[in-house]
CSV table of C-alpha atoms in Angstrom, one decimal:
chain,number,residue,atom,x,y,z
A,1,MET,CA,0.3,0.0,-0.1
A,2,LYS,CA,1.6,3.8,-0.5
A,3,ILE,CA,2.0,6.0,1.5
A,4,SER,CA,-1.2,7.8,0.0
A,5,GLU,CA,-3.2,5.4,0.1
A,6,VAL,CA,-2.3,4.8,4.2
A,7,LYS,CA,-3.1,8.5,4.4
A,8,GLU,CA,-6.2,8.3,3.2
A,9,LEU,CA,-7.2,5.5,5.1
A,10,LEU,CA,-6.2,6.7,8.1
A,11,ALA,CA,-8.7,10.0,7.1
A,12,GLY,CA,-11.5,7.9,7.6
A,13,GLU,CA,-12.3,4.4,10.0
A,14,PRO,CA,-10.0,2.1,9.3
A,15,THR,CA,-11.2,-1.4,10.9
A,16,ALA,CA,-8.7,-3.0,13.4
A,17,GLU,CA,-7.5,-5.4,11.0
A,18,GLN,CA,-6.7,-2.7,8.5
A,19,LEU,CA,-4.8,-0.3,12.1
A,20,ALA,CA,-2.9,-4.1,13.4
A,21,THR,CA,-1.4,-4.1,9.3
A,22,LEU,CA,-0.1,-0.9,9.5
A,23,LYS,CA,1.7,-1.3,12.8
A,24,ASP,CA,3.2,-4.4,11.1
A,25,ASP,CA,4.7,-2.0,8.4
A,26,GLU,CA,7.9,-0.7,9.1
A,27,ARG,CA,7.9,1.8,6.7
A,28,SER,CA,8.9,5.5,9.3
A,29,GLY,CA,6.5,7.2,7.2
A,30,VAL,CA,3.5,4.7,7.5
A,31,GLN,CA,4.4,4.6,11.7
A,32,LYS,CA,4.0,8.3,11.3
A,33,LEU,CA,0.6,8.2,9.9
A,34,VAL,CA,-0.3,5.9,12.5
A,35,ALA,CA,1.1,7.9,15.0
A,36,ALA,CA,-1.5,11.2,14.7
A,37,TYR,CA,-3.8,8.7,14.0
A,38,TYR,CA,-4.1,8.0,17.6
A,39,LYS,CA,-2.8,11.5,18.7
A,40,ARG,CA,-6.3,12.2,17.0
A,41,LEU,CA,-8.2,9.2,18.5
A,42,GLU,CA,-6.9,11.2,21.8
A,43,LYS,CA,-8.1,14.2,21.4
A,44,ALA,CA,-11.7,13.9,20.3
A,45,ALA,CA,-12.1,11.8,23.4
A,46,LEU,CA,-11.1,14.0,25.5
A,47,GLU,CA,-12.8,16.9,23.2
A,48,LYS,CA,-15.9,14.7,23.9
A,49,GLU,CA,-14.7,14.5,27.6
A,50,ARG,CA,-14.7,18.1,28.0
A,51,PHE,CA,-18.3,18.7,25.8
A,52,ALA,CA,-20.0,16.0,28.6
A,53,LYS,CA,-18.6,17.8,31.3
A,54,MET,CA,-20.1,21.1,29.6
A,55,LEU,CA,-23.5,19.2,29.1
A,56,THR,CA,-23.9,18.1,33.5
A,57,TYR,CA,-26.2,21.3,34.0
A,58,GLU,CA,-28.3,20.2,31.4
A,59,LYS,CA,-28.6,16.4,31.8
A,60,GLU,CA,-29.7,17.4,35.8
A,61,TYR,CA,-32.7,18.4,34.4
A,62,TYR,CA,-33.4,16.1,31.8
A,63,ALA,CA,-32.5,13.9,34.9
A,64,GLN,CA,-36.3,15.2,35.8
A,65,GLY,CA,-37.5,15.2,33.0
A,66,VAL,CA,-37.4,18.7,30.5
A,67,ARG,CA,-37.7,18.2,27.5
A,68,TYR,CA,-36.3,22.0,26.8
A,69,VAL,CA,-33.8,23.8,28.5
A,70,ALA,CA,-32.6,27.4,27.3
A,71,GLY,CA,-29.2,29.0,27.3
A,72,VAL,CA,-29.2,32.2,27.0
A,73,ASP,CA,-26.1,34.7,26.6
A,74,GLU,CA,-25.5,38.2,25.2
A,75,ALA,CA,-22.7,40.1,23.7
A,76,GLY,CA,-21.6,43.5,24.2
A,77,ARG,CA,-22.5,45.7,27.1
A,78,GLY,CA,-18.9,46.9,27.8
A,79,PRO,CA,-18.2,49.4,24.2
A,80,LEU,CA,-19.5,52.4,24.4
A,81,ALA,CA,-21.0,52.2,20.5
A,82,GLY,CA,-23.3,49.7,18.6
A,83,PRO,CA,-26.5,47.8,20.2
A,84,LEU,CA,-26.5,45.1,22.5
A,85,VAL,CA,-26.4,41.6,21.5
A,86,ILE,CA,-28.4,38.8,23.3
A,87,ALA,CA,-28.9,35.0,22.1
A,88,ALA,CA,-31.1,32.6,23.5
A,89,VAL,CA,-30.6,28.8,21.9
A,90,ILE,CA,-32.0,25.3,22.6
A,91,LEU,CA,-29.9,22.2,21.5
A,92,PRO,CA,-31.2,19.1,21.2
A,93,GLN,CA,-30.6,16.3,24.4
A,94,ASP,CA,-28.2,14.1,22.3
A,95,VAL,CA,-26.3,17.1,20.9
A,96,PHE,CA,-22.5,16.6,19.9
A,97,ILE,CA,-20.6,19.9,18.3
A,98,SER,CA,-16.5,20.2,19.1
A,99,GLY,CA,-14.9,22.6,19.8
A,100,LEU,CA,-18.4,24.8,21.2
A,101,ASN,CA,-17.5,26.9,24.7
A,102,ASP,CA,-16.7,30.3,25.2
A,103,SER,CA,-16.5,32.5,22.4
A,104,LYS,CA,-14.0,34.7,24.3
A,105,GLN,CA,-12.1,31.6,24.3
A,106,ILE,CA,-12.6,31.1,20.4
A,107,SER,CA,-11.0,32.4,17.2
A,108,ALA,CA,-13.3,34.3,14.8
A,109,VAL,CA,-12.3,31.9,12.2
A,110,LYS,CA,-14.1,29.5,14.6
A,111,ARG,CA,-16.6,31.5,15.7
A,112,ASP,CA,-18.0,31.3,12.6
A,113,LYS,CA,-18.2,28.0,12.0
A,114,LEU,CA,-19.7,27.0,15.3
A,115,TYR,CA,-22.6,29.3,14.2
A,116,ASP,CA,-23.3,27.8,11.3
A,117,GLU,CA,-23.2,24.6,13.2
A,118,ILE,CA,-25.5,25.9,16.2
A,119,ILE,CA,-28.1,27.0,13.6
A,120,ALA,CA,-27.9,23.4,11.8
A,121,LYS,CA,-28.1,21.6,14.9
A,122,ALA,CA,-30.1,24.2,17.7
A,123,VAL,CA,-33.9,23.7,18.0
A,124,ALA,CA,-34.3,26.8,18.3
A,125,ILE,CA,-33.1,30.1,18.0
A,126,GLU,CA,-33.5,33.5,18.9
A,127,VAL,CA,-32.2,36.3,19.1
A,128,ASN,CA,-32.2,40.5,20.6
A,129,ILE,CA,-30.4,43.2,19.1
A,130,VAL,CA,-30.6,45.6,21.7
A,131,SER,CA,-31.4,49.4,20.8
A,132,VAL,CA,-29.2,52.0,21.8
A,133,SER,CA,-31.9,54.2,23.0
A,134,ASN,CA,-33.1,51.3,25.1
A,135,ILE,CA,-29.1,51.4,26.5
A,136,ASP,CA,-29.5,54.9,27.7
A,137,LYS,CA,-32.9,54.9,28.9
A,138,TYR,CA,-33.0,51.8,30.6
A,139,ASN,CA,-28.7,51.3,32.1
A,140,ILE,CA,-27.3,48.6,30.2
A,141,TYR,CA,-28.2,46.2,33.4
A,142,SER,CA,-31.5,46.7,33.7
A,143,ALA,CA,-31.7,46.9,29.5
A,144,THR,CA,-29.8,43.3,29.5
A,145,GLN,CA,-32.3,42.0,32.2
A,146,ARG,CA,-34.7,43.2,30.1
A,147,GLY,CA,-34.0,41.4,27.2
A,148,MET,CA,-33.3,38.2,27.9
A,149,ALA,CA,-36.1,38.0,29.6
A,150,GLU,CA,-37.7,39.2,26.2
A,151,VAL,CA,-35.7,37.0,24.2
A,152,LEU,CA,-37.1,33.9,25.9
A,153,GLU,CA,-40.4,35.5,25.7
A,154,HIS,CA,-39.9,35.4,21.6
A,155,LEU,CA,-38.5,31.8,21.8
A,156,PRO,CA,-40.4,30.2,18.7
A,157,VAL,CA,-39.9,27.1,21.2
A,158,ARG,CA,-41.1,27.5,25.3
A,159,PRO,CA,-37.9,26.2,27.3
A,160,GLN,CA,-39.4,25.3,30.6
A,161,VAL,CA,-35.9,25.5,32.3
A,162,ALA,CA,-33.4,29.0,31.0
A,163,LEU,CA,-30.3,28.3,31.8
A,164,ILE,CA,-28.2,31.9,32.2
A,165,ASP,CA,-24.3,33.4,31.9
A,166,ALA,CA,-24.7,35.4,35.4
A,167,MET,CA,-27.5,37.5,35.8
A,168,PRO,CA,-31.1,36.9,37.6
A,169,VAL,CA,-33.9,37.1,35.0
A,170,GLN,CA,-37.4,36.0,36.1
A,171,VAL,CA,-39.9,35.4,32.9
A,172,LYS,CA,-43.5,33.9,34.1
A,173,ASP,CA,-44.0,29.7,34.1
A,174,MET,CA,-40.4,29.4,33.5
A,175,GLU,CA,-37.7,28.1,35.8
A,176,THR,CA,-34.4,30.6,35.2
A,177,VAL,CA,-31.0,29.7,36.4
A,178,PRO,CA,-28.6,31.9,36.5
A,179,ILE,CA,-24.8,30.7,36.0
A,180,VAL,CA,-21.4,33.1,37.0
A,181,HIS,CA,-18.8,32.5,33.9
A,182,GLY,CA,-21.4,29.4,32.6
A,183,ASP,CA,-20.7,30.4,29.0
A,184,ALA,CA,-17.5,28.3,30.0
A,185,LEU,CA,-19.9,25.9,31.9
A,186,SER,CA,-23.3,25.4,30.1
A,187,VAL,CA,-22.8,23.6,26.6
A,188,SER,CA,-26.1,25.9,25.7
A,189,ILE,CA,-25.2,28.9,27.2
A,190,ALA,CA,-21.9,28.9,25.3
A,191,ALA,CA,-24.2,28.3,22.2
A,192,ALA,CA,-25.9,31.1,23.2
A,193,SER,CA,-22.4,33.5,23.7
A,194,ILE,CA,-21.5,32.0,20.1
A,195,ILE,CA,-24.1,33.5,18.2
A,196,ALA,CA,-24.4,36.4,20.1
A,197,LYS,CA,-21.3,37.5,19.6
A,198,VAL,CA,-20.8,36.7,15.8
A,199,THR,CA,-24.3,38.3,15.4
A,200,ARG,CA,-23.1,42.0,17.1
A,201,ASP,CA,-19.5,41.2,15.5
A,202,ARG,CA,-20.9,41.8,12.1
A,203,ILE,CA,-23.1,44.9,13.5
A,204,MET,CA,-19.9,46.3,14.0
A,205,GLU,CA,-18.5,45.3,10.9
A,206,ARG,CA,-21.1,46.9,9.0
A,207,LEU,CA,-21.2,49.9,10.8
A,208,ASP,CA,-17.6,49.9,10.3
A,209,GLU,CA,-18.5,50.6,6.8
A,210,LYS,CA,-21.1,53.5,7.3
A,211,PHE,CA,-19.0,55.5,9.5
A,212,PRO,CA,-15.1,54.0,9.0
A,213,ALA,CA,-13.4,56.8,10.8
A,214,TYR,CA,-14.1,55.2,14.1
A,215,GLY,CA,-12.8,51.7,13.7
A,216,PHE,CA,-15.7,49.7,14.2
A,217,ALA,CA,-14.9,46.5,12.3
A,218,ASN,CA,-11.5,46.2,15.0
A,219,ASN,CA,-12.5,47.8,18.1
A,220,LYS,CA,-16.0,46.5,18.0
A,221,GLY,CA,-17.6,49.5,19.7
A,222,TYR,CA,-15.0,49.7,22.6
A,223,GLY,CA,-13.1,52.6,24.1
A,224,SER,CA,-9.4,52.0,21.9
A,225,GLY,CA,-7.3,54.7,21.5
A,226,ALA,CA,-8.2,55.1,17.9
A,227,HIS,CA,-11.7,54.9,18.3
A,228,MET,CA,-11.5,58.2,21.5
A,229,GLN,CA,-9.6,59.8,19.2
A,230,ALA,CA,-12.2,59.9,16.8
A,231,ILE,CA,-14.7,60.7,18.8
A,232,ALA,CA,-13.0,63.5,20.1
A,233,GLU,CA,-12.0,64.8,16.4
A,234,PHE,CA,-15.3,64.3,15.0
A,235,GLY,CA,-17.8,63.3,17.9
A,236,ALA,CA,-20.5,61.3,18.3
A,237,THR,CA,-22.9,58.9,16.0
A,238,ARG,CA,-26.2,58.2,16.7
A,239,TRP,CA,-24.8,54.4,17.6
A,240,HIS,CA,-22.7,55.7,20.6
A,241,ARG,CA,-24.1,55.6,23.3
A,242,ARG,CA,-25.6,58.4,25.5
A,243,SER,CA,-24.8,56.8,29.1
A,244,TYR,CA,-21.4,56.3,28.3
A,245,GLU,CA,-18.6,58.1,28.5
A,246,PRO,CA,-16.9,60.1,27.3
A,247,VAL,CA,-20.1,61.0,24.8
A,248,LYS,CA,-22.3,61.4,28.3
A,249,SER,CA,-20.3,64.1,28.8
A,250,MET,CA,-20.9,65.7,25.8
A,251,GLN,CA,-24.6,66.2,26.9
A,252,LEU,CA,-25.8,65.3,23.2
A,253,GLU,CA,-29.2,64.9,22.6
A,254,PRO,CA,-31.2,61.7,22.9
A,255,VAL,CA,-30.4,59.3,20.2
A,256,ALA,CA,-33.9,58.6,18.4
A,257,ALA,CA,-36.8,55.8,20.1
A,258,ALA,CA,-35.5,52.8,18.0
A,259,LYS,CA,-37.5,49.1,19.3
A,260,ASN,CA,-35.3,45.9,19.8
A,261,GLU,CA,-35.2,43.6,17.1
A,262,LEU,CA,-36.3,40.0,17.4
A,263,TYR,CA,-36.0,37.6,15.2
A,264,SER,CA,-35.2,33.9,14.4
A,265,PRO,CA,-31.7,32.9,12.8
A,266,GLN,CA,-33.2,29.4,12.1
A,267,LEU,CA,-36.7,30.6,11.1
A,268,ASP,CA,-35.8,33.9,9.4
A,269,CYS,CA,-32.3,33.4,7.6
A,270,HIS,CA,-32.9,36.8,4.7
A,271,TYR,CA,-32.9,38.8,8.2
A,272,VAL,CA,-31.1,42.3,7.7
A,273,PHE,CA,-30.1,44.3,10.5
A,274,SER,CA,-30.9,47.8,9.5
A,275,ILE,CA,-28.0,49.8,9.3
A,276,ASP,CA,-29.3,54.7,8.9
A,277,ALA,CA,-27.9,57.8,9.3
């Protein structure tokens, strides 16, 4: 068997007999491929073990007869500009998504891939884009609480339990469980963190096209040096939060009132967040 054929075989699912034959092959190239194959198996086993641990919270409720458990997380509480994005995700009980973790621990390329896989595998997803005007009106903490309750109320499938990243939220006839660092401890919350983060990053990239001076594609609305310099030089856009410094001290007129925008990326795949002047 040629080395190229061995490589192709090991890329699939070789039988025990084939593996035994390859182990006896004295060619160094074959032995390197066999070693890499077993290393890959070990890595996959460790990933499944890690994922199983992140299902602990969900499994506790499944064992009690709960059918649907949602995870809720947000992206964008800290930035000076842009909306807050909240996501709620219900995953199947038998789900496995390799590499799923807290969105902050994953590269942008990996997040995009996970986003697509979550969309494909989830039982239900809802996204809430919380307007800048509501952030300023209610303050970011209250706007986040309200937005999380809102997104759970609008989920296409109603969960019996919602696991929420570190935020106490009340929803009628639903058990809500705040979990500190939940995006690293629960697969449902981790999935929500990916959906929220990718959605918000894409919004900020579109805002960057309209307002290139502020560097939104890179800073995502956070107060980087270049961003702060742009505010000082060009002033604030309608996407800058009036309740955040340094914009607060500029004493500008409030941004126009706007409702939160809710949608399901599974059901409304053509939804496009509106970016106006």
